[in-house]
CSV table of C-alpha atoms and ligand atoms in Angstrom, one decimal:
chain,number,residue,atom,x,y,z
A,1,MET,CA,12.6,-2.2,25.0
A,2,THR,CA,15.3,0.0,23.6
A,3,ASP,CA,18.8,-1.1,23.4
A,4,LYS,CA,21.5,1.0,25.0
A,5,TYR,CA,23.7,2.9,22.7
A,6,ILE,CA,27.4,3.5,23.2
A,7,LEU,CA,28.4,6.2,20.8
A,8,ALA,CA,25.6,6.0,18.2
A,9,ARG,CA,22.5,8.2,18.6
A,10,GLU,CA,19.1,6.6,19.0
A,11,ASN,CA,17.3,9.4,17.2
A,12,GLY,CA,13.8,8.0,18.0
A,13,ARG,CA,14.6,4.6,16.5
A,14,ASN,CA,14.4,1.2,18.2
A,15,ILE,CA,17.2,-0.8,16.6
A,16,PRO,CA,17.2,-4.4,17.9
A,17,LYS,CA,20.5,-6.2,18.6
A,18,GLU,CA,19.5,-9.0,16.2
A,19,ASP,CA,17.1,-8.8,13.3
A,20,LYS,CA,14.4,-11.3,14.0
A,21,ILE,CA,13.9,-12.6,10.5
A,22,PHE,CA,17.7,-12.9,10.0
A,23,GLY,CA,17.8,-15.1,13.2
A,24,ILE,CA,15.0,-17.4,12.0
A,25,SER,CA,16.6,-17.6,8.5
A,26,ASN,CA,19.9,-18.6,10.0
A,27,ARG,CA,18.3,-21.3,12.1
A,28,ALA,CA,16.5,-22.6,9.0
A,29,LYS,CA,19.8,-22.8,7.1
A,30,ALA,CA,21.5,-24.6,10.0
A,31,ALA,CA,18.6,-27.1,10.1
A,32,ILE,CA,18.9,-27.7,6.3
A,33,ARG,CA,22.7,-28.4,6.7
A,34,GLU,CA,22.0,-30.8,9.5
A,35,LYS,CA,18.9,-32.6,8.3
A,36,GLY,CA,18.7,-32.0,4.6
A,37,PRO,CA,16.4,-29.8,2.5
A,38,GLU,CA,13.6,-32.4,2.3
A,39,ARG,CA,13.0,-32.4,6.1
A,40,VAL,CA,13.0,-28.6,6.5
A,41,ILE,CA,10.6,-26.0,5.2
A,42,ASN,CA,12.2,-22.5,4.9
A,43,GLY,CA,9.4,-20.2,4.0
A,44,THR,CA,11.2,-17.0,5.2
A,45,ILE,CA,13.0,-16.0,2.0
A,46,GLY,CA,11.7,-13.0,-0.1
A,47,ALA,CA,13.1,-14.2,-3.4
A,48,LEU,CA,11.9,-16.7,-6.0
A,49,LEU,CA,13.6,-20.0,-5.6
A,50,ASP,CA,13.1,-23.2,-7.7
A,51,ASP,CA,11.8,-26.4,-6.1
A,52,GLU,CA,15.4,-27.3,-5.2
A,53,GLY,CA,15.8,-24.1,-3.3
A,54,LYS,CA,18.1,-22.4,-5.9
A,55,LEU,CA,17.6,-18.7,-6.8
A,56,VAL,CA,15.6,-18.4,-10.0
A,57,VAL,CA,17.6,-16.2,-12.4
A,58,LEU,CA,16.1,-15.4,-15.8
A,59,GLU,CA,18.5,-16.8,-18.4
A,60,SER,CA,17.4,-14.3,-21.0
A,61,VAL,CA,18.4,-11.5,-18.7
A,62,ASP,CA,21.6,-13.2,-17.6
A,63,GLN,CA,22.7,-13.5,-21.2
A,64,VAL,CA,22.5,-9.8,-21.7
A,65,PHE,CA,24.5,-9.3,-18.5
A,66,HIS,CA,27.3,-11.5,-19.9
A,67,GLN,CA,27.4,-9.6,-23.2
A,68,LEU,CA,28.1,-6.3,-21.5
A,69,LYS,CA,31.3,-4.4,-22.1
A,70,PRO,CA,33.2,-2.7,-19.2
A,71,GLU,CA,31.9,0.8,-20.3
A,72,ASP,CA,28.4,-0.5,-19.8
A,73,TYR,CA,28.9,-1.0,-16.1
A,74,ALA,CA,32.1,0.7,-15.0
A,75,GLU,CA,31.2,4.3,-15.8
A,76,TYR,CA,29.0,6.4,-13.5
A,77,ALA,CA,25.4,6.8,-14.6
A,78,PRO,CA,23.8,10.2,-14.5
A,79,ILE,CA,22.2,10.9,-11.2
A,80,GLY,CA,18.6,10.4,-12.4
A,81,GLY,CA,19.5,7.4,-14.6
A,82,THR,CA,20.5,7.1,-18.3
A,83,ALA,CA,18.2,8.5,-20.9
A,84,PRO,CA,17.3,5.0,-22.4
A,85,PHE,CA,16.7,3.6,-19.0
A,86,ARG,CA,14.3,6.4,-18.1
A,87,GLU,CA,12.3,5.6,-21.2
A,88,ALA,CA,12.5,1.8,-20.9
A,89,VAL,CA,11.5,1.7,-17.3
A,90,GLN,CA,8.3,3.5,-18.0
A,91,LYS,CA,7.4,1.0,-20.7
A,92,ALA,CA,8.3,-1.8,-18.2
A,93,ALA,CA,6.1,-0.3,-15.5
A,94,PHE,CA,3.0,0.8,-17.4
A,95,GLY,CA,3.0,-1.6,-20.4
A,96,ASP,CA,0.1,-0.4,-22.6
A,97,HIS,CA,-1.6,1.3,-19.7
A,98,ALA,CA,0.3,4.5,-19.1
A,99,PRO,CA,-1.9,7.1,-17.3
A,100,GLU,CA,-2.4,10.4,-18.9
A,101,GLY,CA,-0.4,13.2,-17.4
A,102,PHE,CA,3.2,14.3,-17.2
A,103,ARG,CA,5.5,11.5,-16.5
A,104,GLU,CA,9.1,11.4,-15.3
A,105,ALA,CA,11.3,8.6,-14.2
A,106,VAL,CA,14.3,8.8,-11.8
A,107,ALA,CA,16.5,5.8,-11.3
A,108,THR,CA,16.8,4.6,-7.7
A,109,PRO,CA,18.6,1.7,-5.9
A,110,GLY,CA,15.7,-0.7,-6.1
A,111,GLY,CA,12.1,0.1,-5.0
A,112,THR,CA,13.6,0.8,-1.6
A,113,GLY,CA,15.4,3.9,-3.0
A,114,SER,CA,12.1,5.2,-4.5
A,115,LEU,CA,10.3,4.8,-1.2
A,116,ARG,CA,13.0,6.6,0.6
A,117,ASN,CA,13.0,9.5,-1.8
A,118,VAL,CA,9.3,9.9,-1.8
A,119,VAL,CA,9.2,10.0,2.0
A,120,SER,CA,12.0,12.6,2.2
A,121,ASN,CA,10.5,14.9,-0.5
A,122,TYR,CA,6.8,14.7,0.0
A,123,SER,CA,6.5,14.6,3.7
A,124,SER,CA,8.0,16.8,6.5
A,125,PRO,CA,9.9,15.8,9.6
A,126,GLY,CA,7.5,14.5,12.2
A,127,ASP,CA,4.8,13.6,9.7
A,128,GLU,CA,3.1,10.2,9.6
A,129,ILE,CA,3.1,8.2,6.4
A,130,LEU,CA,-0.1,6.3,5.7
A,131,THR,CA,-0.1,2.6,4.7
A,132,SER,CA,-2.2,-0.5,5.5
A,133,ASP,CA,-2.0,-2.4,8.9
A,134,TRP,CA,-0.5,-5.4,7.1
A,135,HIS,CA,2.6,-3.9,5.5
A,136,TRP,CA,6.2,-4.5,4.6
A,137,ALA,CA,8.1,-3.7,7.8
A,138,PRO,CA,10.9,-1.6,6.1
A,139,TYR,CA,8.3,1.2,5.4
A,140,GLY,CA,8.7,1.9,9.1
A,141,THR,CA,12.5,1.7,9.0
A,142,ILE,CA,12.6,4.1,6.0
A,143,ALA,CA,10.3,6.6,7.7
A,144,GLY,CA,12.1,6.3,11.0
A,145,GLU,CA,15.5,6.9,9.5
A,146,ILE,CA,14.4,10.4,8.3
A,147,GLY,CA,12.3,11.4,11.3
A,148,ARG,CA,8.9,10.3,10.1
A,149,LYS,CA,6.5,7.5,11.3
A,150,VAL,CA,4.1,5.1,9.8
A,151,ALA,CA,0.3,5.3,10.5
A,152,THR,CA,-2.0,2.6,9.3
A,153,PHE,CA,-5.5,2.0,8.1
A,154,THR,CA,-7.2,-1.4,8.3
A,155,LEU,CA,-6.7,-3.1,5.0
A,156,PHE,CA,-9.7,-5.5,5.2
A,157,ASP,CA,-13.2,-5.1,6.4
A,158,GLU,CA,-15.2,-7.8,8.2
A,159,GLU,CA,-16.0,-9.5,4.9
A,160,GLY,CA,-12.4,-9.6,3.8
A,161,LYS,CA,-12.8,-6.8,1.3
A,162,PHE,CA,-10.7,-3.7,0.8
A,163,ASN,CA,-11.6,-1.4,3.7
A,164,GLY,CA,-12.3,1.9,1.8
A,165,ALA,CA,-14.0,3.4,4.9
A,166,SER,CA,-10.9,2.9,7.0
A,167,PHE,CA,-8.7,4.3,4.2
A,168,ARG,CA,-11.0,7.4,4.0
A,169,GLU,CA,-11.1,7.9,7.8
A,170,LYS,CA,-7.3,7.7,8.2
A,171,SER,CA,-6.5,9.9,5.2
A,172,ALA,CA,-8.8,12.6,6.5
A,173,GLU,CA,-7.5,12.4,10.0
A,174,LEU,CA,-3.9,12.8,8.9
A,175,LEU,CA,-4.6,15.6,6.5
A,176,GLN,CA,-6.3,17.5,9.3
A,177,ARG,CA,-3.1,17.4,11.2
A,178,GLN,CA,-0.5,17.6,8.5
A,179,GLU,CA,0.2,19.9,5.5
A,180,SER,CA,1.0,17.0,3.3
A,181,LEU,CA,0.4,13.2,3.1
A,182,VAL,CA,2.4,10.3,1.6
A,183,ILE,CA,0.3,7.2,1.1
A,184,ILE,CA,1.9,3.9,0.2
A,185,LEU,CA,-0.2,1.2,-1.4
A,186,ASN,CA,1.6,-2.0,-2.2
A,187,THR,CA,-0.3,-3.7,-5.0
A,188,PRO,CA,-0.7,-6.0,-6.9
A,189,ALA,CA,0.4,-9.0,-5.0
A,190,HIS,CA,0.9,-7.2,-1.7
A,191,ASN,CA,3.7,-8.2,0.7
A,192,PRO,CA,2.8,-9.9,3.1
A,193,THR,CA,-0.8,-10.9,2.2
A,194,GLY,CA,-0.8,-11.4,-1.5
A,195,TYR,CA,-3.8,-9.2,-1.9
A,196,SER,CA,-4.3,-7.1,-5.1
A,197,LEU,CA,-6.6,-4.1,-5.2
A,198,THR,CA,-9.4,-4.7,-7.6
A,199,LEU,CA,-10.5,-2.0,-10.1
A,200,GLU,CA,-13.4,-1.3,-7.7
A,201,ASP,CA,-11.0,-0.9,-4.8
A,202,TRP,CA,-9.1,1.5,-6.9
A,203,ASP,CA,-12.2,3.5,-7.6
A,204,GLN,CA,-12.7,3.9,-3.9
A,205,VAL,CA,-9.1,5.0,-3.5
A,206,ILE,CA,-9.4,7.6,-6.3
A,207,ASP,CA,-12.7,8.9,-4.9
A,208,VAL,CA,-11.2,9.4,-1.4
A,209,LEU,CA,-8.2,11.2,-2.8
A,210,LYS,CA,-10.3,13.5,-4.9
A,211,GLU,CA,-12.3,14.4,-1.9
A,212,GLU,CA,-9.3,14.9,0.3
A,213,ALA,CA,-7.5,16.9,-2.4
A,214,ALA,CA,-10.2,19.6,-1.9
A,215,SER,CA,-8.3,20.7,1.2
A,216,GLY,CA,-5.6,21.9,-1.2
A,217,LYS,CA,-2.9,20.1,0.7
A,218,ALA,CA,-0.1,18.1,-1.1
A,219,ILE,CA,-0.7,14.4,-1.4
A,220,ALA,CA,1.7,11.8,-2.8
A,221,LEU,CA,0.2,8.4,-3.6
A,222,VAL,CA,2.9,5.8,-3.9
A,223,VAL,CA,2.1,2.6,-5.8
A,224,ASP,CA,4.7,0.1,-4.6
A,225,ALA,CA,4.6,-2.2,-7.6
A,226,ALA,CA,7.5,-4.4,-6.6
A,227,TYR,CA,5.6,-7.6,-7.4
A,228,ILE,CA,3.6,-6.4,-10.4
A,229,ASP,CA,5.1,-8.9,-12.8
A,230,PHE,CA,4.4,-11.9,-10.6
A,231,ALA,CA,0.7,-11.2,-9.9
A,232,GLY,CA,-0.8,-12.8,-13.1
A,233,ASP,CA,-1.4,-11.6,-16.6
A,234,GLU,CA,0.8,-8.5,-17.1
A,235,ASP,CA,-1.9,-6.7,-19.0
A,236,GLU,CA,-4.8,-7.4,-16.6
A,237,TYR,CA,-2.8,-6.3,-13.6
A,238,ARG,CA,-1.9,-3.0,-15.2
A,239,LYS,CA,-5.5,-1.9,-15.9
A,240,PHE,CA,-5.7,0.3,-12.8
A,241,PHE,CA,-2.9,2.6,-14.0
A,242,PRO,CA,-5.0,4.9,-16.1
A,243,LYS,CA,-7.1,5.8,-13.0
A,244,LEU,CA,-4.0,7.6,-11.7
A,245,GLY,CA,-4.5,10.1,-14.5
A,246,GLU,CA,-7.9,11.2,-13.0
A,247,LEU,CA,-6.3,12.6,-9.8
A,248,PRO,CA,-6.3,16.4,-9.4
A,249,GLU,CA,-3.3,18.7,-9.5
A,250,ASN,CA,-2.3,18.5,-5.8
A,251,VAL,CA,-2.1,14.7,-5.9
A,252,ILE,CA,1.0,13.3,-7.5
A,253,SER,CA,1.2,9.6,-8.1
A,254,ILE,CA,4.5,7.9,-7.9
A,255,VAL,CA,5.1,4.3,-9.0
A,256,ALA,CA,8.0,2.6,-7.1
A,257,TYR,CA,9.2,0.1,-9.7
A,258,SER,CA,11.8,-2.5,-9.0
A,259,LEU,CA,14.0,-4.7,-11.2
A,260,SER,CA,14.8,-7.0,-8.3
A,261,LYS,CA,12.0,-9.4,-8.9
A,262,THR,CA,10.8,-8.5,-12.4
A,263,CYS,CA,14.3,-9.1,-13.9
A,264,THR,CA,15.7,-11.3,-11.1
A,265,LEU,CA,18.3,-8.6,-10.6
A,266,TYR,CA,17.9,-8.3,-6.9
A,267,GLY,CA,21.6,-7.7,-6.2
A,268,THR,CA,22.2,-5.0,-8.8
A,269,ARG,CA,20.0,-2.6,-6.8
A,270,CYS,CA,18.0,-1.0,-9.6
A,271,GLY,CA,14.5,0.5,-9.8
A,272,ALA,CA,12.9,3.7,-10.5
A,273,MET,CA,10.4,6.2,-9.2
A,274,ILE,CA,8.0,7.3,-11.9
A,275,CYS,CA,5.7,10.2,-11.4
A,276,VAL,CA,2.3,10.9,-13.0
A,277,ALA,CA,1.6,14.6,-12.5
A,278,LYS,CA,-1.2,16.9,-13.7
A,279,THR,CA,1.2,19.7,-14.8
A,280,ARG,CA,4.6,20.0,-16.4
A,281,GLU,CA,5.8,22.1,-13.5
A,282,ILE,CA,5.0,19.4,-10.9
A,283,ALA,CA,6.7,16.7,-13.0
A,284,ASP,CA,9.8,18.9,-13.4
A,285,GLU,CA,9.8,19.6,-9.7
A,286,PHE,CA,9.6,15.9,-9.0
A,287,LYS,CA,12.6,15.2,-11.1
A,288,ARG,CA,14.6,18.1,-9.6
A,289,VAL,CA,13.9,17.3,-6.0
A,290,CYS,CA,14.3,13.5,-6.3
A,291,GLU,CA,17.7,13.8,-8.2
A,292,TYR,CA,18.8,16.3,-5.5
A,293,SER,CA,17.9,13.8,-2.7
A,294,SER,CA,19.6,11.0,-4.6
A,295,ARG,CA,22.8,13.1,-4.7
A,296,GLY,CA,22.6,13.5,-1.0
A,297,SER,CA,22.1,9.8,-0.2
A,298,TRP,CA,23.4,7.2,-2.6
A,299,SER,CA,24.4,9.6,-5.4
A,300,ASN,CA,23.8,7.8,-8.7
A,301,THR,CA,22.3,4.3,-9.1
A,302,ALA,CA,24.5,1.5,-10.5
A,303,ARG,CA,24.6,1.6,-14.3
A,304,VAL,CA,24.6,-2.1,-15.0
A,305,ALA,CA,20.9,-2.9,-14.6
A,306,GLN,CA,19.9,0.3,-16.4
A,307,VAL,CA,21.9,-0.8,-19.4
A,308,ILE,CA,20.4,-4.3,-19.2
A,309,LEU,CA,16.8,-3.1,-19.1
A,310,SER,CA,17.5,-0.6,-22.0
A,311,ARG,CA,18.9,-3.4,-24.1
A,312,ILE,CA,15.9,-5.6,-23.5
A,313,TYR,CA,13.5,-2.8,-24.5
A,314,GLU,CA,15.5,-2.0,-27.6
A,315,ASP,CA,15.1,-5.5,-28.9
A,316,PRO,CA,11.5,-6.8,-29.3
A,317,GLN,CA,12.6,-10.4,-29.8
A,318,LEU,CA,14.6,-10.3,-26.6
A,319,LEU,CA,11.8,-8.7,-24.7
A,320,LYS,CA,9.5,-11.5,-25.8
A,321,ARG,CA,12.0,-14.0,-24.5
A,322,VAL,CA,12.2,-12.3,-21.2
A,323,ASP,CA,8.4,-12.1,-20.9
A,324,GLU,CA,7.9,-15.7,-21.8
A,325,GLU,CA,10.6,-17.0,-19.5
A,326,ARG,CA,9.2,-14.9,-16.6
A,327,ALA,CA,5.7,-16.1,-17.4
A,328,GLY,CA,6.8,-19.7,-16.9
A,329,TYR,CA,8.2,-19.0,-13.4
A,330,ARG,CA,5.2,-16.9,-12.6
A,331,GLN,CA,3.0,-19.9,-13.3
A,332,MET,CA,5.1,-21.9,-10.9
A,333,LEU,CA,4.6,-19.3,-8.3
A,334,LEU,CA,0.9,-19.0,-8.9
A,335,ASP,CA,0.5,-22.7,-8.7
A,336,ARG,CA,2.2,-22.7,-5.3
A,337,GLY,CA,0.0,-19.9,-3.9
A,338,ARG,CA,-3.1,-21.7,-5.2
A,339,ALA,CA,-1.9,-25.0,-3.6
A,340,PHE,CA,-1.5,-23.3,-0.3
A,341,SER,CA,-4.8,-21.5,-0.3
A,342,GLU,CA,-6.7,-24.7,-1.5
A,343,GLU,CA,-5.2,-26.7,1.3
A,344,ALA,CA,-5.9,-23.9,3.8
A,345,GLU,CA,-9.5,-24.0,2.8
A,346,LYS,CA,-9.7,-27.8,3.1
A,347,THR,CA,-8.0,-27.8,6.6
A,348,GLY,CA,-10.1,-24.8,7.8
A,349,LEU,CA,-7.0,-22.6,8.3
A,350,PRO,CA,-8.0,-19.0,8.0
A,351,ILE,CA,-5.8,-16.9,5.7
A,352,VAL,CA,-5.7,-13.2,5.0
A,353,PRO,CA,-7.4,-12.5,1.6
A,354,PHE,CA,-4.9,-13.7,-1.0
A,355,ASP,CA,-4.7,-13.1,-4.7
A,356,ALA,CA,-1.1,-13.8,-5.9
A,357,GLY,CA,2.5,-13.2,-5.4
A,358,PHE,CA,5.4,-14.2,-3.2
A,359,PHE,CA,3.6,-14.3,0.2
A,360,VAL,CA,0.5,-15.6,2.0
A,361,SER,CA,-0.3,-14.7,5.6
A,362,VAL,CA,-2.2,-16.4,8.3
A,363,PRO,CA,-3.7,-14.2,11.0
A,364,CYS,CA,-3.1,-15.1,14.6
A,365,ALA,CA,-3.0,-13.6,18.1
A,366,ASP,CA,0.6,-14.7,19.1
A,367,PRO,CA,2.7,-15.0,15.9
A,368,ASP,CA,5.9,-15.5,17.9
A,369,ALA,CA,4.5,-18.5,19.8
A,370,VAL,CA,3.1,-20.1,16.6
A,371,SER,CA,6.4,-19.5,14.9
A,372,ARG,CA,8.4,-21.1,17.8
A,373,LYS,CA,6.1,-24.1,17.8
A,374,LEU,CA,6.5,-24.5,14.0
A,375,GLU,CA,10.3,-24.5,14.4
A,376,GLU,CA,10.0,-27.6,16.5
A,377,GLU,CA,8.7,-29.3,13.3
A,378,ASP,CA,11.5,-27.7,11.2
A,379,ILE,CA,9.2,-25.2,9.7
A,380,TYR,CA,10.5,-21.7,9.5
A,381,LEU,CA,8.1,-18.8,8.8
A,382,VAL,CA,8.2,-15.1,9.6
A,383,PRO,CA,6.1,-13.9,12.6
A,384,LEU,CA,4.7,-10.4,11.9
A,385,LYS,CA,2.7,-8.2,14.2
A,386,LEU,CA,-0.7,-9.6,13.0
A,387,GLY,CA,0.1,-13.1,11.9
A,388,ILE,CA,2.6,-15.4,10.2
A,389,ARG,CA,4.0,-14.8,6.8
A,390,ILE,CA,4.7,-17.7,4.4
A,391,SER,CA,6.9,-17.2,1.4
A,392,VAL,CA,5.4,-19.5,-1.2
A,393,ALA,CA,8.1,-18.0,-3.5
A,394,SER,CA,10.8,-20.0,-1.7
A,395,ILE,CA,9.2,-23.5,-1.3
A,396,SER,CA,7.9,-26.2,-3.6
A,397,GLU,CA,4.2,-26.7,-4.4
A,398,GLU,CA,4.4,-30.0,-2.5
A,399,LYS,CA,5.6,-28.1,0.6
A,400,CYS,CA,2.9,-25.5,0.1
A,401,ARG,CA,0.3,-28.3,0.2
A,402,ARG,CA,1.8,-29.7,3.4
A,403,LEU,CA,2.0,-26.4,5.3
A,404,PRO,CA,-1.6,-25.5,6.2
A,405,ALA,CA,-2.3,-28.6,8.3
A,406,ALA,CA,1.0,-28.1,10.1
A,407,ILE,CA,0.3,-24.4,10.8
A,408,ARG,CA,-3.2,-25.3,12.0
A,409,ALA,CA,-1.8,-27.9,14.4
A,410,ALA,CA,0.8,-25.5,15.7
A,411,MET,CA,-1.8,-22.9,16.3
A,412,GLU,CA,-4.0,-25.4,18.2
A,413,ALA,CA,-1.0,-26.5,20.2
A,414,VAL,CA,-0.3,-23.0,21.5
A,415,GLY,CA,-4.0,-22.3,22.2
A,416,GLU,CA,-4.8,-20.0,19.3
A,417,LYS,CA,-8.5,-19.6,18.6
A,418,ILE,CA,-9.3,-20.7,15.1
A,419,ASP,CA,-12.5,-19.6,13.5
B,1,PLP,N1,8.3,-3.1,-1.6
B,1,PLP,C1,8.1,-4.4,-1.1
B,1,PLP,C2,6.7,-4.6,-0.6
B,1,PLP,C3,9.0,-5.3,-1.1
B,1,PLP,O1,8.7,-6.5,-0.6
B,1,PLP,C4,10.3,-5.1,-1.6
B,1,PLP,C5,11.3,-6.1,-1.6
B,1,PLP,O2,11.3,-7.1,-0.9
B,1,PLP,C6,10.5,-3.8,-2.1
B,1,PLP,C7,9.5,-2.9,-2.1
B,1,PLP,C8,11.8,-3.3,-2.7
B,1,PLP,O3,12.7,-4.1,-3.1
B,1,PLP,P1,14.0,-3.6,-3.8
B,1,PLP,O4,14.6,-2.5,-3.1
B,1,PLP,O5,14.9,-4.8,-3.9
B,1,PLP,O6,13.6,-3.2,-5.2
């Protein structure tokens, strides 16, 4: 159902009166105020919280923040980002696994800004952007805002493995109809499933793109790496990057990197889009068109987090401290995810293939009904199209252990088939 507009134009979008997640989250907060945090499980929040429900902020990063001088944050930054940031963010994203090719970084307001700029520059109005059926809903919002739509392939096959066949089929279908194709893969530690593409999955992706590139059309592969530093060992989880260097000239890879989670700087709105291109001309074009688009949307990105990241990468001791501190919290997160999946297995609750990260998902036929039932037990989770999303990032390990049995009971109560 579309809402009626008074003065605003609909422009093909369906803008609800109330954001569903926002509503659930408000009810969760009200329940916590009324009944206390122990009685309530609020698994809706997409930020890392400690066991007491407080936002985790890396102290090592916060110290840099507090040492800044006014000129570090008050002045405008260049449109594409400061020179030290452009360098530092490539080190942060790729670690020791930078792909071969011509690389350029453009600063953006978070990973969201990168996604917006890719869609606007590498697809045409009316195009469909390809991503997986389980995906972060704002992809659709970003596409819809600029006259594009999202099309999906099936992420998992019957055995719960990456569905390379569906990826191939859908890419081919879209490239038959369109002159260009933007593909968004959110990995590692995908939102909302927690899946990470394996190196073998990546080989399939690269093979498909090489085949499809024979059409000569323009393809942009976006690696949405928002959760890369919370997936597990930083080095292991970056080993897929060199594969991007194998792609042919008409496929540009763009990493959407975000400082929101990696540096716990969510509110400073900083990230970068980093391209890997086969030729200097394509990399220069990337920088030129993305800076132009930035100018026409948010102009420049806030300077503050750019300076913070640059300082961290200028000082090996400080970088070590940040990495170590993050590793401690990452372990806490991984333990929570493991606790949830272990209990799910014990209780016979099916979950979508999970590896690591902020979220786990449970497939079900009527996610809204399951979610409403859970609210009766003071459990607040996010109903998606294909299932229920649980933010293990925002609840303690003990609550993670309690949840699977409660979810299973709610599913049974609303008549869900559980196999
Ligand atoms: N991509 C995914 C899958 C996300 O979940 C998020 C944040 O929740 C982002 C990108 C971008 O976040 P930000 O714009 O804060 O960097």
